[in-house]
Amino acid sequence: MPRHEVAVIRGDGIGPELVEAALTVLTAVGDRAGLEFALTEVDAGAAAYRRTGAACSPQDLELMRTGVEATLKGPVGLPDVRLPDGTEAGLLGGILRGGLDAYANVRPVLALPGIEPVLARAGHIDYVLVRENTEGLYASRGKGVGNRWAVADTTMTTREGTLRVCRRAFEIARARTGAPADGVQRVTCVDKSNVLRSHALFREIFGEVAAEFPDIATEYLYADAAAQALVLRPGEFDVLVMENLLGDVLSDLGGATIGGISLCPSGNIGDGAAYFEPIHGSAPSIAGRDLANPVGQILAAAMMLDHLGHQRPAADVRAAVTAALAAGQARIGSDGSARGGPGAIAAAVVEHLPDSS
Ligand code: IPM
Ligand code: MN
């Protein structure tokens, strides 16, 4: 029986209940597919910081880098757990994305059934936003230069970093069937190259990579125009690639257009290590109240299955989520909250898994 070593970070706030729901689905599909998951629990995040003074220990980071094939992570962070500089202490992005060199943050935005439509004339929405994950403005995380009166954060765009994330975006496009509106396999470069030199470099390198993939169509959009287009004509997008901060903002915008970011999974994927998480935060105010929506976390587990080479079980999980939503068994409110809670939704998803995967 294929066995996979997987690390699990349950996280803060709603994290533990979401991860539990995702593990229920993962175990169920694993049973049907003859897969075994050897789980190693990693204690990381805001509560871990409060207890130990570190959001993630160097040993655990090393485990996730070299000791397991992938990590399933819940949302982390608590608003009152802060570093002296005022930023949140329990967040793991700065530690894991750089530490695992997980340079591509792959964020599918897919409209699901049974969710109240947000856009009146969107058509079907199914694109993948690829967010550069190790540089850009986030390269300044924890390093801003300044004093009490002024602070400067610097953005960083490197040739190598841009080449690799753009190549990843084109490879993703090659494996897909194109944009829903026209079936064209296309990668859109999103930047502010009309204003920023670093973004002009990003666009120039994107163009070089595009020449390596002559079978894939390309499009260039400034980020502000992209924000508008993702609302007015989302069905025309297939894959988009962009700098870190732009990807953070536009992926939440994309999530909103399909009914909320609680529905959105992501994979932080390098050439070696990878971790999978929903794109939303830990929502401590609704923790433990059976209101958290586990769909993004369950779909993150499906992305992890894909990454581990199990495309069929991954597709079965996605289909089961879709079926449960379509049948009204996993009802999501207009605020993104789940009726019945994560446990009930996980059970509904499991009900829709095929007998063998
Ligand atoms: C995300 C999150 C993180 C980010 C936060 C929690 C630091 O919003 O994964 O999109 O900004 O990258
Ligand atoms: Mn974000």
Short mmCIF file of N, CA, C and O in Angstrom, two decimals, residues 102-109 127-134 161-174 176 186-191 202 206 230 237-252 265-270 279 303:
data_model
loop_
_atom_site.label_atom_id
_atom_site.label_comp_id
_atom_site.label_asym_id
_atom_site.label_seq_id
_atom_site.Cartn_x
_atom_site.Cartn_y
_atom_site.Cartn_z
N ALA A 102 9.21 27.45 -1.13
CA ALA A 102 7.97 27.10 -1.82
C ALA A 102 7.57 28.31 -2.67
O ALA A 102 6.74 29.12 -2.28
N TYR A 103 8.19 28.42 -3.84
CA TYR A 103 8.18 29.69 -4.56
C TYR A 103 6.90 29.97 -5.35
O TYR A 103 6.65 31.10 -5.75
N ALA A 104 6.10 28.95 -5.58
CA ALA A 104 4.85 29.19 -6.32
C ALA A 104 3.66 28.98 -5.40
O ALA A 104 3.48 27.89 -4.86
N ASN A 105 2.89 30.03 -5.20
CA ASN A 105 1.67 29.90 -4.41
C ASN A 105 0.52 29.75 -5.41
O ASN A 105 0.08 30.72 -6.04
N VAL A 106 0.07 28.52 -5.54
CA VAL A 106 -0.89 28.15 -6.59
C VAL A 106 -2.30 28.23 -6.00
O VAL A 106 -2.62 27.50 -5.05
N ARG A 107 -3.11 29.15 -6.53
CA ARG A 107 -4.42 29.43 -5.93
C ARG A 107 -5.54 29.28 -6.96
O ARG A 107 -5.86 30.23 -7.69
N PRO A 108 -6.14 28.11 -7.01
CA PRO A 108 -7.26 27.92 -7.94
C PRO A 108 -8.48 28.73 -7.49
O PRO A 108 -8.78 28.78 -6.30
N VAL A 109 -9.13 29.36 -8.43
CA VAL A 109 -10.40 30.07 -8.16
C VAL A 109 -11.45 29.40 -9.03
O VAL A 109 -11.44 29.55 -10.26
N TYR A 127 -10.11 29.56 -12.88
CA TYR A 127 -8.74 29.93 -13.24
C TYR A 127 -7.81 29.63 -12.08
O TYR A 127 -8.25 29.32 -10.96
N VAL A 128 -6.51 29.71 -12.35
CA VAL A 128 -5.50 29.48 -11.31
C VAL A 128 -4.63 30.73 -11.22
O VAL A 128 -4.02 31.14 -12.22
N LEU A 129 -4.61 31.32 -10.04
CA LEU A 129 -3.74 32.47 -9.82
C LEU A 129 -2.43 31.94 -9.21
O LEU A 129 -2.46 31.24 -8.20
N VAL A 130 -1.32 32.27 -9.85
CA VAL A 130 -0.02 31.84 -9.34
C VAL A 130 0.68 33.06 -8.76
O VAL A 130 1.01 34.01 -9.48
N ARG A 131 0.85 33.01 -7.47
CA ARG A 131 1.44 34.14 -6.73
C ARG A 131 2.90 33.83 -6.43
O ARG A 131 3.20 32.80 -5.82
N GLU A 132 3.80 34.70 -6.86
CA GLU A 132 5.22 34.51 -6.51
C GLU A 132 5.29 34.58 -4.98
O GLU A 132 4.68 35.43 -4.36
N ASN A 133 6.03 33.66 -4.38
CA ASN A 133 5.86 33.42 -2.95
C ASN A 133 7.09 33.68 -2.10
O ASN A 133 7.04 33.51 -0.90
N THR A 134 8.21 34.05 -2.71
CA THR A 134 9.43 34.18 -1.92
C THR A 134 10.10 35.54 -2.06
O THR A 134 11.13 35.80 -1.43
N GLY A 161 14.11 34.13 -9.67
CA GLY A 161 12.82 33.96 -9.00
C GLY A 161 11.65 34.15 -9.95
O GLY A 161 10.63 33.46 -9.85
N THR A 162 11.81 35.08 -10.88
CA THR A 162 10.73 35.33 -11.84
C THR A 162 10.66 34.24 -12.89
O THR A 162 9.58 33.77 -13.26
N LEU A 163 11.84 33.80 -13.35
CA LEU A 163 11.87 32.71 -14.34
C LEU A 163 11.14 31.48 -13.81
O LEU A 163 10.29 30.91 -14.48
N ARG A 164 11.45 31.11 -12.56
CA ARG A 164 10.90 29.84 -12.07
C ARG A 164 9.40 29.93 -11.82
O ARG A 164 8.67 28.97 -12.10
N VAL A 165 8.92 31.06 -11.33
CA VAL A 165 7.48 31.13 -11.07
C VAL A 165 6.70 31.26 -12.38
O VAL A 165 5.60 30.70 -12.53
N CYS A 166 7.28 31.96 -13.36
CA CYS A 166 6.60 32.06 -14.66
C CYS A 166 6.56 30.69 -15.35
O CYS A 166 5.55 30.30 -15.92
N ARG A 167 7.68 29.97 -15.28
CA ARG A 167 7.68 28.62 -15.88
C ARG A 167 6.63 27.75 -15.23
O ARG A 167 5.92 27.01 -15.91
N ARG A 168 6.50 27.85 -13.91
CA ARG A 168 5.49 27.04 -13.21
C ARG A 168 4.09 27.40 -13.73
O ARG A 168 3.25 26.53 -13.96
N ALA A 169 3.85 28.69 -13.93
CA ALA A 169 2.52 29.13 -14.41
C ALA A 169 2.24 28.54 -15.80
O ALA A 169 1.13 28.05 -16.06
N PHE A 170 3.22 28.55 -16.68
CA PHE A 170 3.01 28.00 -18.03
C PHE A 170 2.80 26.49 -17.98
O PHE A 170 2.01 25.94 -18.73
N GLU A 171 3.54 25.82 -17.08
CA GLU A 171 3.35 24.36 -16.95
C GLU A 171 1.93 24.05 -16.47
O GLU A 171 1.29 23.10 -16.93
N ILE A 172 1.43 24.87 -15.56
CA ILE A 172 0.06 24.66 -15.06
C ILE A 172 -0.93 24.86 -16.21
O ILE A 172 -1.87 24.10 -16.39
N ALA A 173 -0.69 25.89 -17.02
CA ALA A 173 -1.60 26.16 -18.16
C ALA A 173 -1.60 24.98 -19.13
O ALA A 173 -2.64 24.59 -19.66
N ARG A 174 -0.43 24.40 -19.35
CA ARG A 174 -0.32 23.28 -20.29
C ARG A 174 -1.14 22.07 -19.83
O ARG A 174 -1.64 21.31 -20.63
N ARG A 176 -3.93 22.24 -18.19
CA ARG A 176 -5.36 22.56 -18.08
C ARG A 176 -6.00 22.61 -19.47
O ARG A 176 -5.33 22.46 -20.48
N ARG A 186 -4.03 29.89 -21.64
CA ARG A 186 -3.49 31.26 -21.65
C ARG A 186 -2.87 31.58 -20.30
O ARG A 186 -3.40 31.19 -19.27
N VAL A 187 -1.75 32.29 -20.32
CA VAL A 187 -1.19 32.81 -19.06
C VAL A 187 -1.21 34.34 -19.14
O VAL A 187 -0.74 34.93 -20.11
N THR A 188 -1.78 34.96 -18.10
CA THR A 188 -1.85 36.41 -18.03
C THR A 188 -0.80 36.90 -17.05
O THR A 188 -0.74 36.44 -15.90
N CYS A 189 0.02 37.83 -17.51
CA CYS A 189 1.03 38.45 -16.65
C CYS A 189 0.41 39.70 -16.03
O CYS A 189 -0.05 40.59 -16.74
N VAL A 190 0.38 39.76 -14.71
CA VAL A 190 -0.23 40.89 -14.01
C VAL A 190 0.87 41.66 -13.28
O VAL A 190 1.64 41.08 -12.50
N ASP A 191 0.96 42.95 -13.53
CA ASP A 191 2.03 43.74 -12.91
C ASP A 191 1.69 45.23 -12.94
O ASP A 191 0.64 45.61 -13.46
N PHE A 202 9.90 41.97 -14.19
CA PHE A 202 9.03 40.79 -14.11
C PHE A 202 8.39 40.53 -15.47
O PHE A 202 8.39 39.42 -16.00
N PHE A 206 8.85 37.39 -17.96
CA PHE A 206 7.65 36.64 -18.37
C PHE A 206 7.67 36.42 -19.88
O PHE A 206 7.40 35.32 -20.37
N LEU A 230 -11.13 40.81 -13.46
CA LEU A 230 -11.49 39.61 -12.70
C LEU A 230 -12.93 39.66 -12.19
O LEU A 230 -13.51 38.64 -11.84
N PHE A 237 -10.25 34.05 -17.96
CA PHE A 237 -8.92 33.78 -17.40
C PHE A 237 -8.69 32.28 -17.26
O PHE A 237 -9.59 31.51 -16.94
N ASP A 238 -7.44 31.91 -17.48
CA ASP A 238 -7.02 30.51 -17.35
C ASP A 238 -5.97 30.41 -16.22
O ASP A 238 -6.22 29.83 -15.18
N VAL A 239 -4.81 31.01 -16.44
CA VAL A 239 -3.76 31.06 -15.42
C VAL A 239 -3.24 32.50 -15.38
O VAL A 239 -3.10 33.14 -16.43
N LEU A 240 -3.01 33.01 -14.18
CA LEU A 240 -2.42 34.35 -14.04
C LEU A 240 -1.18 34.21 -13.17
O LEU A 240 -1.15 33.39 -12.24
N VAL A 241 -0.16 35.02 -13.44
CA VAL A 241 1.05 34.98 -12.61
C VAL A 241 1.42 36.41 -12.23
O VAL A 241 1.28 37.33 -13.04
N MET A 242 1.87 36.57 -10.98
CA MET A 242 2.15 37.93 -10.52
C MET A 242 3.03 37.95 -9.27
O MET A 242 3.25 36.90 -8.64
N GLU A 243 3.47 39.13 -8.95
CA GLU A 243 4.29 39.40 -7.77
C GLU A 243 3.48 39.08 -6.50
O GLU A 243 2.24 39.08 -6.50
N ASN A 244 4.21 38.87 -5.41
CA ASN A 244 3.67 38.38 -4.14
C ASN A 244 2.49 39.19 -3.58
O ASN A 244 1.40 38.63 -3.34
N LEU A 245 2.67 40.49 -3.38
CA LEU A 245 1.60 41.28 -2.76
C LEU A 245 0.39 41.39 -3.68
O LEU A 245 -0.75 41.30 -3.23
N LEU A 246 0.66 41.57 -4.98
CA LEU A 246 -0.46 41.61 -5.92
C LEU A 246 -1.25 40.31 -5.86
O LEU A 246 -2.48 40.30 -5.89
N GLY A 247 -0.52 39.20 -5.73
CA GLY A 247 -1.19 37.90 -5.67
C GLY A 247 -2.00 37.73 -4.39
O GLY A 247 -3.06 37.10 -4.40
N ASP A 248 -1.50 38.30 -3.31
CA ASP A 248 -2.25 38.24 -2.06
C ASP A 248 -3.60 38.95 -2.24
O ASP A 248 -4.65 38.41 -1.92
N VAL A 249 -3.54 40.15 -2.77
CA VAL A 249 -4.76 40.97 -2.88
C VAL A 249 -5.71 40.39 -3.93
O VAL A 249 -6.91 40.23 -3.67
N LEU A 250 -5.18 40.07 -5.09
CA LEU A 250 -6.08 39.61 -6.17
C LEU A 250 -6.65 38.22 -5.91
O LEU A 250 -7.73 37.89 -6.40
N SER A 251 -5.96 37.41 -5.10
CA SER A 251 -6.55 36.10 -4.82
C SER A 251 -7.75 36.24 -3.87
O SER A 251 -8.71 35.47 -3.98
N ASP A 252 -7.71 37.20 -2.97
CA ASP A 252 -8.91 37.43 -2.15
C ASP A 252 -10.04 38.01 -3.00
O ASP A 252 -11.21 37.66 -2.83
N PRO A 265 -8.68 26.91 -1.81
CA PRO A 265 -7.48 26.23 -1.35
C PRO A 265 -6.23 26.85 -1.97
O PRO A 265 -6.32 27.67 -2.89
N SER A 266 -5.08 26.42 -1.48
CA SER A 266 -3.84 26.84 -2.14
C SER A 266 -2.75 25.80 -1.88
O SER A 266 -2.80 25.06 -0.90
N GLY A 267 -1.78 25.81 -2.80
CA GLY A 267 -0.59 24.98 -2.62
C GLY A 267 0.62 25.88 -2.70
O GLY A 267 0.74 26.68 -3.63
N ASN A 268 1.49 25.78 -1.69
CA ASN A 268 2.77 26.50 -1.71
C ASN A 268 3.79 25.48 -2.15
O ASN A 268 4.19 24.60 -1.37
N ILE A 269 4.23 25.59 -3.40
CA ILE A 269 4.95 24.47 -4.00
C ILE A 269 6.29 24.91 -4.57
O ILE A 269 6.36 25.78 -5.45
N GLY A 270 7.35 24.32 -4.05
CA GLY A 270 8.67 24.59 -4.60
C GLY A 270 9.11 23.44 -5.49
O GLY A 270 8.27 22.70 -6.03
N ILE A 279 -6.76 29.76 1.83
CA ILE A 279 -6.12 31.08 1.71
C ILE A 279 -6.60 32.06 2.79
O ILE A 279 -6.09 33.16 2.89
N MET A 303 -5.58 19.16 -3.31
CA MET A 303 -4.37 19.63 -4.02
C MET A 303 -3.14 18.85 -3.56
O MET A 303 -2.25 18.55 -4.35
#
